[in-house]
Amino acid sequence: MENLISYDGAPWMYTVSLMEFRGDRVAHERIYIMDGWDAAEWRTAWRADALVDPPPPPLA
């Protein structure tokens, strides 16, 4: 899964959760949390002009 998360009003951070299932239960979950970053200049040709995802919700 891909998620956005913010703790105590801090800036939004990106997360990726990898889940392993056994039957209908989660057997193992690994969560990675990271800051966003701009693409390298050499990737300019593949960069989208518009945001692909909607912006994150405002912080409370």
PDB file of N, CA, C and O in Angstrom:
ATOM      1  N   MET A   1       0.832  -1.157   0.000  1.00  0.00           N
ATOM      2  CA  MET A   1       0.000   0.000   0.000  1.00  0.00           C
ATOM      3  C   MET A   1       0.887   1.234   0.000  1.00  0.00           C
ATOM      4  O   MET A   1       1.997   1.207   0.518  1.00  0.00           O
ATOM      5  N   GLU A   2       0.376   2.312  -0.569  1.00  0.00           N
ATOM      6  CA  GLU A   2       1.024   3.616  -0.485  1.00  0.00           C
ATOM      7  C   GLU A   2       0.141   4.507   0.374  1.00  0.00           C
ATOM      8  O   GLU A   2      -1.084   4.512   0.219  1.00  0.00           O
ATOM      9  N   ASN A   3       0.753   5.266   1.277  1.00  0.00           N
ATOM     10  CA  ASN A   3      -0.008   6.127   2.189  1.00  0.00           C
ATOM     11  C   ASN A   3       0.722   7.436   2.401  1.00  0.00           C
ATOM     12  O   ASN A   3       1.907   7.560   2.129  1.00  0.00           O
ATOM     13  N   LEU A   4      -0.005   8.402   2.940  1.00  0.00           N
ATOM     14  CA  LEU A   4       0.574   9.644   3.459  1.00  0.00           C
ATOM     15  C   LEU A   4       0.295   9.655   4.948  1.00  0.00           C
ATOM     16  O   LEU A   4      -0.790   9.271   5.385  1.00  0.00           O
ATOM     17  N   ILE A   5       1.278  10.130   5.731  1.00  0.00           N
ATOM     18  CA  ILE A   5       1.091  10.153   7.173  1.00  0.00           C
ATOM     19  C   ILE A   5       1.724  11.415   7.747  1.00  0.00           C
ATOM     20  O   ILE A   5       2.720  11.911   7.225  1.00  0.00           O
ATOM     21  N   SER A   6       1.110  11.954   8.780  1.00  0.00           N
ATOM     22  CA  SER A   6       1.642  13.122   9.473  1.00  0.00           C
ATOM     23  C   SER A   6       1.448  12.907  10.967  1.00  0.00           C
ATOM     24  O   SER A   6       0.358  12.551  11.410  1.00  0.00           O
ATOM     25  N   TYR A   7       2.501  13.118  11.733  1.00  0.00           N
ATOM     26  CA  TYR A   7       2.429  12.977  13.184  1.00  0.00           C
ATOM     27  C   TYR A   7       2.441  14.341  13.842  1.00  0.00           C
ATOM     28  O   TYR A   7       3.333  15.146  13.591  1.00  0.00           O
ATOM     29  N   ASP A   8       1.464  14.617  14.677  1.00  0.00           N
ATOM     30  CA  ASP A   8       1.414  15.836  15.490  1.00  0.00           C
ATOM     31  C   ASP A   8       1.621  17.104  14.670  1.00  0.00           C
ATOM     32  O   ASP A   8       2.354  18.004  15.078  1.00  0.00           O
ATOM     33  N   GLY A   9       1.010  17.186  13.499  1.00  0.00           N
ATOM     34  CA  GLY A   9       1.089  18.392  12.685  1.00  0.00           C
ATOM     35  C   GLY A   9       2.377  18.554  11.899  1.00  0.00           C
ATOM     36  O   GLY A   9       2.599  19.587  11.287  1.00  0.00           O
ATOM     37  N   ALA A  10       3.246  17.551  11.914  1.00  0.00           N
ATOM     38  CA  ALA A  10       4.493  17.611  11.131  1.00  0.00           C
ATOM     39  C   ALA A  10       4.156  17.491   9.645  1.00  0.00           C
ATOM     40  O   ALA A  10       3.048  17.091   9.277  1.00  0.00           O
ATOM     41  N   PRO A  11       5.087  17.847   8.757  1.00  0.00           N
ATOM     42  CA  PRO A  11       4.818  17.726   7.318  1.00  0.00           C
ATOM     43  C   PRO A  11       4.451  16.294   6.922  1.00  0.00           C
ATOM     44  O   PRO A  11       4.852  15.330   7.583  1.00  0.00           O
ATOM     45  N   TRP A  12       3.710  16.173   5.833  1.00  0.00           N
ATOM     46  CA  TRP A  12       3.299  14.863   5.339  1.00  0.00           C
ATOM     47  C   TRP A  12       4.503  14.075   4.872  1.00  0.00           C
ATOM     48  O   TRP A  12       5.422  14.611   4.278  1.00  0.00           O
ATOM     49  N   MET A  13       4.501  12.778   5.154  1.00  0.00           N
ATOM     50  CA  MET A  13       5.561  11.878   4.731  1.00  0.00           C
ATOM     51  C   MET A  13       4.926  10.730   3.950  1.00  0.00           C
ATOM     52  O   MET A  13       3.779  10.353   4.191  1.00  0.00           O
ATOM     53  N   TYR A  14       5.677  10.196   3.001  1.00  0.00           N
ATOM     54  CA  TYR A  14       5.208   9.077   2.189  1.00  0.00           C
ATOM     55  C   TYR A  14       5.509   7.767   2.907  1.00  0.00           C
ATOM     56  O   TYR A  14       6.542   7.633   3.555  1.00  0.00           O
ATOM     57  N   THR A  15       4.602   6.800   2.796  1.00  0.00           N
ATOM     58  CA  THR A  15       4.837   5.487   3.365  1.00  0.00           C
ATOM     59  C   THR A  15       4.501   4.412   2.346  1.00  0.00           C
ATOM     60  O   THR A  15       3.660   4.607   1.470  1.00  0.00           O
ATOM     61  N   VAL A  16       5.178   3.304   2.474  1.00  0.00           N
ATOM     62  CA  VAL A  16       4.871   2.109   1.698  1.00  0.00           C
ATOM     63  C   VAL A  16       4.774   0.962   2.692  1.00  0.00           C
ATOM     64  O   VAL A  16       5.659   0.793   3.537  1.00  0.00           O
ATOM     65  N   SER A  17       3.696   0.196   2.624  1.00  0.00           N
ATOM     66  CA  SER A  17       3.506  -0.962   3.496  1.00  0.00           C
ATOM     67  C   SER A  17       3.495  -2.222   2.636  1.00  0.00           C
ATOM     68  O   SER A  17       2.738  -2.313   1.674  1.00  0.00           O
ATOM     69  N   LEU A  18       4.335  -3.175   2.996  1.00  0.00           N
ATOM     70  CA  LEU A  18       4.352  -4.479   2.336  1.00  0.00           C
ATOM     71  C   LEU A  18       3.738  -5.481   3.304  1.00  0.00           C
ATOM     72  O   LEU A  18       4.177  -5.598   4.444  1.00  0.00           O
ATOM     73  N   MET A  19       2.716  -6.181   2.839  1.00  0.00           N
ATOM     74  CA  MET A  19       2.001  -7.095   3.723  1.00  0.00           C
ATOM     75  C   MET A  19       2.032  -8.514   3.170  1.00  0.00           C
ATOM     76  O   MET A  19       1.838  -8.720   1.982  1.00  0.00           O
ATOM     77  N   GLU A  20       2.289  -9.463   4.064  1.00  0.00           N
ATOM     78  CA  GLU A  20       2.265 -10.879   3.713  1.00  0.00           C
ATOM     79  C   GLU A  20       1.060 -11.495   4.406  1.00  0.00           C
ATOM     80  O   GLU A  20       0.858 -11.320   5.608  1.00  0.00           O
ATOM     81  N   PHE A  21       0.243 -12.189   3.634  1.00  0.00           N
ATOM     82  CA  PHE A  21      -0.980 -12.785   4.168  1.00  0.00           C
ATOM     83  C   PHE A  21      -0.852 -14.293   4.265  1.00  0.00           C
ATOM     84  O   PHE A  21      -0.195 -14.928   3.441  1.00  0.00           O
ATOM     85  N   ARG A  22      -1.479 -14.848   5.260  1.00  0.00           N
ATOM     86  CA  ARG A  22      -1.700 -16.290   5.377  1.00  0.00           C
ATOM     87  C   ARG A  22      -3.202 -16.461   5.532  1.00  0.00           C
ATOM     88  O   ARG A  22      -3.768 -16.103   6.559  1.00  0.00           O
ATOM     89  N   GLY A  23      -3.814 -16.951   4.471  1.00  0.00           N
ATOM     90  CA  GLY A  23      -5.277 -17.009   4.466  1.00  0.00           C
ATOM     91  C   GLY A  23      -5.833 -15.599   4.449  1.00  0.00           C
ATOM     92  O   GLY A  23      -5.429 -14.770   3.638  1.00  0.00           O
ATOM     93  N   ASP A  24      -6.720 -15.290   5.381  1.00  0.00           N
ATOM     94  CA  ASP A  24      -7.309 -13.949   5.431  1.00  0.00           C
ATOM     95  C   ASP A  24      -6.709 -13.100   6.548  1.00  0.00           C
ATOM     96  O   ASP A  24      -7.268 -12.082   6.942  1.00  0.00           O
ATOM     97  N   ARG A  25      -5.535 -13.485   7.048  1.00  0.00           N
ATOM     98  CA  ARG A  25      -4.875 -12.744   8.130  1.00  0.00           C
ATOM     99  C   ARG A  25      -3.514 -12.228   7.688  1.00  0.00           C
ATOM    100  O   ARG A  25      -2.841 -12.838   6.864  1.00  0.00           O
ATOM    101  N   VAL A  26      -3.125 -11.097   8.266  1.00  0.00           N
ATOM    102  CA  VAL A  26      -1.801 -10.535   7.992  1.00  0.00           C
ATOM    103  C   VAL A  26      -0.781 -11.304   8.818  1.00  0.00           C
ATOM    104  O   VAL A  26      -0.876 -11.362  10.047  1.00  0.00           O
ATOM    105  N   ALA A  27       0.189 -11.917   8.145  1.00  0.00           N
ATOM    106  CA  ALA A  27       1.230 -12.681   8.825  1.00  0.00           C
ATOM    107  C   ALA A  27       2.447 -11.811   9.132  1.00  0.00           C
ATOM    108  O   ALA A  27       3.130 -12.013  10.129  1.00  0.00           O
ATOM    109  N   HIS A  28       2.726 -10.832   8.271  1.00  0.00           N
ATOM    110  CA  HIS A  28       3.890  -9.970   8.450  1.00  0.00           C
ATOM    111  C   HIS A  28       3.642  -8.660   7.716  1.00  0.00           C
ATOM    112  O   HIS A  28       3.079  -8.657   6.632  1.00  0.00           O
ATOM    113  N   GLU A  29       4.068  -7.564   8.331  1.00  0.00           N
ATOM    114  CA  GLU A  29       3.947  -6.253   7.691  1.00  0.00           C
ATOM    115  C   GLU A  29       5.253  -5.500   7.865  1.00  0.00           C
ATOM    116  O   GLU A  29       5.832  -5.477   8.945  1.00  0.00           O
ATOM    117  N   ARG A  30       5.724  -4.901   6.783  1.00  0.00           N
ATOM    118  CA  ARG A  30       6.917  -4.066   6.807  1.00  0.00           C
ATOM    119  C   ARG A  30       6.510  -2.692   6.322  1.00  0.00           C
ATOM    120  O   ARG A  30       5.884  -2.556   5.274  1.00  0.00           O
ATOM    121  N   ILE A  31       6.851  -1.633   7.080  1.00  0.00           N
ATOM    122  CA  ILE A  31       6.460  -0.264   6.757  1.00  0.00           C
ATOM    123  C   ILE A  31       7.710   0.582   6.546  1.00  0.00           C
ATOM    124  O   ILE A  31       8.611   0.582   7.384  1.00  0.00           O
ATOM    125  N   TYR A  32       7.757   1.289   5.425  1.00  0.00           N
ATOM    126  CA  TYR A  32       8.836   2.224   5.128  1.00  0.00           C
ATOM    127  C   TYR A  32       8.244   3.624   5.110  1.00  0.00           C
ATOM    128  O   TYR A  32       7.229   3.869   4.464  1.00  0.00           O
ATOM    129  N   ILE A  33       8.884   4.571   5.814  1.00  0.00           N
ATOM    130  CA  ILE A  33       8.423   5.959   5.885  1.00  0.00           C
ATOM    131  C   ILE A  33       9.561   6.850   5.410  1.00  0.00           C
ATOM    132  O   ILE A  33      10.701   6.694   5.842  1.00  0.00           O
ATOM    133  N   MET A  34       9.246   7.784   4.498  1.00  0.00           N
ATOM    134  CA  MET A  34      10.296   8.625   3.945  1.00  0.00           C
ATOM    135  C   MET A  34       9.759  10.014   3.589  1.00  0.00           C
ATOM    136  O   MET A  34       8.566  10.196   3.411  1.00  0.00           O
ATOM    137  N   ASP A  35      10.667  10.958   3.496  1.00  0.00           N
ATOM    138  CA  ASP A  35      10.347  12.288   2.980  1.00  0.00           C
ATOM    139  C   ASP A  35      10.280  12.210   1.464  1.00  0.00           C
ATOM    140  O   ASP A  35      10.914  11.363   0.841  1.00  0.00           O
ATOM    141  N   GLY A  36       9.519  13.113   0.863  1.00  0.00           N
ATOM    142  CA  GLY A  36       9.491  13.204  -0.591  1.00  0.00           C
ATOM    143  C   GLY A  36      10.759  13.877  -1.111  1.00  0.00           C
ATOM    144  O   GLY A  36      11.506  14.485  -0.353  1.00  0.00           O
ATOM    145  N   TRP A  37      11.023  13.761  -2.392  1.00  0.00           N
ATOM    146  CA  TRP A  37      12.182  14.394  -2.997  1.00  0.00           C
ATOM    147  C   TRP A  37      11.876  14.698  -4.453  1.00  0.00           C
ATOM    148  O   TRP A  37      10.991  14.118  -5.053  1.00  0.00           O
ATOM    149  N   ASP A  38      12.609  15.651  -4.985  1.00  0.00           N
ATOM    150  CA  ASP A  38      12.459  16.011  -6.397  1.00  0.00           C
ATOM    151  C   ASP A  38      13.254  15.035  -7.252  1.00  0.00           C
ATOM    152  O   ASP A  38      14.311  14.547  -6.843  1.00  0.00           O
ATOM    153  N   ALA A  39      12.746  14.768  -8.437  1.00  0.00           N
ATOM    154  CA  ALA A  39      13.435  13.884  -9.368  1.00  0.00           C
ATOM    155  C   ALA A  39      14.738  14.535  -9.838  1.00  0.00           C
ATOM    156  O   ALA A  39      14.848  15.752  -9.940  1.00  0.00           O
ATOM    157  N   ALA A  40      15.715  13.711 -10.141  1.00  0.00           N
ATOM    158  CA  ALA A  40      16.993  14.211 -10.662  1.00  0.00           C
ATOM    159  C   ALA A  40      16.784  14.865 -12.026  1.00  0.00           C
ATOM    160  O   ALA A  40      15.859  14.516 -12.765  1.00  0.00           O
ATOM    161  N   GLU A  41      17.638  15.810 -12.364  1.00  0.00           N
ATOM    162  CA  GLU A  41      17.505  16.535 -13.631  1.00  0.00           C
ATOM    163  C   GLU A  41      17.554  15.610 -14.845  1.00  0.00           C
ATOM    164  O   GLU A  41      16.886  15.855 -15.841  1.00  0.00           O
ATOM    165  N   TRP A  42      18.342  14.533 -14.783  1.00  0.00           N
ATOM    166  CA  TRP A  42      18.436  13.639 -15.935  1.00  0.00           C
ATOM    167  C   TRP A  42      17.117  12.917 -16.204  1.00  0.00           C
ATOM    168  O   TRP A  42      16.929  12.352 -17.271  1.00  0.00           O
ATOM    169  N   ARG A  43      16.166  12.984 -15.264  1.00  0.00           N
ATOM    170  CA  ARG A  43      14.864  12.347 -15.453  1.00  0.00           C
ATOM    171  C   ARG A  43      13.810  13.332 -15.969  1.00  0.00           C
ATOM    172  O   ARG A  43      12.643  12.997 -16.076  1.00  0.00           O
ATOM    173  N   THR A  44      14.211  14.537 -16.331  1.00  0.00           N
ATOM    174  CA  THR A  44      13.278  15.575 -16.779  1.00  0.00           C
ATOM    175  C   THR A  44      12.388  15.096 -17.924  1.00  0.00           C
ATOM    176  O   THR A  44      11.210  15.411 -17.961  1.00  0.00           O
ATOM    177  N   ALA A  45      12.924  14.322 -18.821  1.00  0.00           N
ATOM    178  CA  ALA A  45      12.144  13.866 -19.979  1.00  0.00           C
ATOM    179  C   ALA A  45      10.954  12.998 -19.575  1.00  0.00           C
ATOM    180  O   ALA A  45       9.960  12.928 -20.287  1.00  0.00           O
ATOM    181  N   TRP A  46      11.014  12.357 -18.430  1.00  0.00           N
ATOM    182  CA  TRP A  46       9.945  11.453 -17.986  1.00  0.00           C
ATOM    183  C   TRP A  46       9.064  12.064 -16.896  1.00  0.00           C
ATOM    184  O   TRP A  46       8.117  11.457 -16.445  1.00  0.00           O
ATOM    185  N   ARG A  47       9.379  13.268 -16.474  1.00  0.00           N
ATOM    186  CA  ARG A  47       8.638  13.910 -15.398  1.00  0.00           C
ATOM    187  C   ARG A  47       7.309  14.454 -15.924  1.00  0.00           C
ATOM    188  O   ARG A  47       7.239  15.028 -17.000  1.00  0.00           O
ATOM    189  N   ALA A  48       6.248  14.269 -15.160  1.00  0.00           N
ATOM    190  CA  ALA A  48       4.924  14.775 -15.548  1.00  0.00           C
ATOM    191  C   ALA A  48       4.862  16.279 -15.306  1.00  0.00           C
ATOM    192  O   ALA A  48       5.481  16.801 -14.378  1.00  0.00           O
ATOM    193  N   ASP A  49       4.113  16.986 -16.141  1.00  0.00           N
ATOM    194  CA  ASP A  49       3.938  18.427 -15.962  1.00  0.00           C
ATOM    195  C   ASP A  49       2.940  18.741 -14.853  1.00  0.00           C
ATOM    196  O   ASP A  49       2.996  19.793 -14.242  1.00  0.00           O
ATOM    197  N   ALA A  50       2.019  17.829 -14.610  1.00  0.00           N
ATOM    198  CA  ALA A  50       0.998  18.044 -13.587  1.00  0.00           C
ATOM    199  C   ALA A  50       1.149  17.006 -12.478  1.00  0.00           C
ATOM    200  O   ALA A  50       1.741  15.946 -12.672  1.00  0.00           O
ATOM    201  N   LEU A  51       0.599  17.326 -11.313  1.00  0.00           N
ATOM    202  CA  LEU A  51       0.619  16.369 -10.214  1.00  0.00           C
ATOM    203  C   LEU A  51      -0.220  15.154 -10.586  1.00  0.00           C
ATOM    204  O   LEU A  51      -1.322  15.278 -11.109  1.00  0.00           O
ATOM    205  N   VAL A  52       0.294  13.964 -10.333  1.00  0.00           N
ATOM    206  CA  VAL A  52      -0.428  12.749 -10.618  1.00  0.00           C
ATOM    207  C   VAL A  52      -1.444  12.469  -9.513  1.00  0.00           C
ATOM    208  O   VAL A  52      -2.581  12.096  -9.770  1.00  0.00           O
ATOM    209  N   ASP A  53      -1.034  12.681  -8.281  1.00  0.00           N
ATOM    210  CA  ASP A  53      -1.899  12.472  -7.130  1.00  0.00           C
ATOM    211  C   ASP A  53      -2.417  13.807  -6.625  1.00  0.00           C
ATOM    212  O   ASP A  53      -1.766  14.838  -6.799  1.00  0.00           O
ATOM    213  N   PRO A  54      -3.579  13.807  -5.987  1.00  0.00           N
ATOM    214  CA  PRO A  54      -4.066  15.062  -5.401  1.00  0.00           C
ATOM    215  C   PRO A  54      -3.124  15.486  -4.279  1.00  0.00           C
ATOM    216  O   PRO A  54      -2.435  14.655  -3.684  1.00  0.00           O
ATOM    217  N   PRO A  55      -3.105  16.786  -3.973  1.00  0.00           N
ATOM    218  CA  PRO A  55      -2.233  17.236  -2.870  1.00  0.00           C
ATOM    219  C   PRO A  55      -2.725  16.662  -1.543  1.00  0.00           C
ATOM    220  O   PRO A  55      -3.906  16.327  -1.397  1.00  0.00           O
ATOM    221  N   PRO A  56      -1.828  16.530  -0.574  1.00  0.00           N
ATOM    222  CA  PRO A  56      -2.257  16.008   0.726  1.00  0.00           C
ATOM    223  C   PRO A  56      -3.233  16.969   1.403  1.00  0.00           C
ATOM    224  O   PRO A  56      -3.240  18.161   1.110  1.00  0.00           O
ATOM    225  N   PRO A  57      -4.043  16.471   2.321  1.00  0.00           N
ATOM    226  CA  PRO A  57      -4.993  17.331   3.007  1.00  0.00           C
ATOM    227  C   PRO A  57      -4.243  18.343   3.888  1.00  0.00           C
ATOM    228  O   PRO A  57      -3.096  18.114   4.263  1.00  0.00           O
ATOM    229  N   PRO A  58      -4.887  19.455   4.218  1.00  0.00           N
ATOM    230  CA  PRO A  58      -4.217  20.444   5.075  1.00  0.00           C
ATOM    231  C   PRO A  58      -3.975  19.865   6.465  1.00  0.00           C
ATOM    232  O   PRO A  58      -4.726  19.028   6.951  1.00  0.00           O
ATOM    233  N   LEU A  59      -2.885  20.308   7.097  1.00  0.00           N
ATOM    234  CA  LEU A  59      -2.598  19.864   8.462  1.00  0.00           C
ATOM    235  C   LEU A  59      -3.540  20.571   9.425  1.00  0.00           C
ATOM    236  O   LEU A  59      -3.847  21.745   9.256  1.00  0.00           O
ATOM    237  N   ALA A  60      -3.996  19.860  10.405  1.00  0.00           N
ATOM    238  CA  ALA A  60      -4.942  20.437  11.378  1.00  0.00           C
ATOM    239  C   ALA A  60      -4.225  21.303  12.370  1.00  0.00           C
ATOM    240  O   ALA A  60      -3.119  21.203  12.665  1.00  0.00           O
TER     241      ALA A  60
END
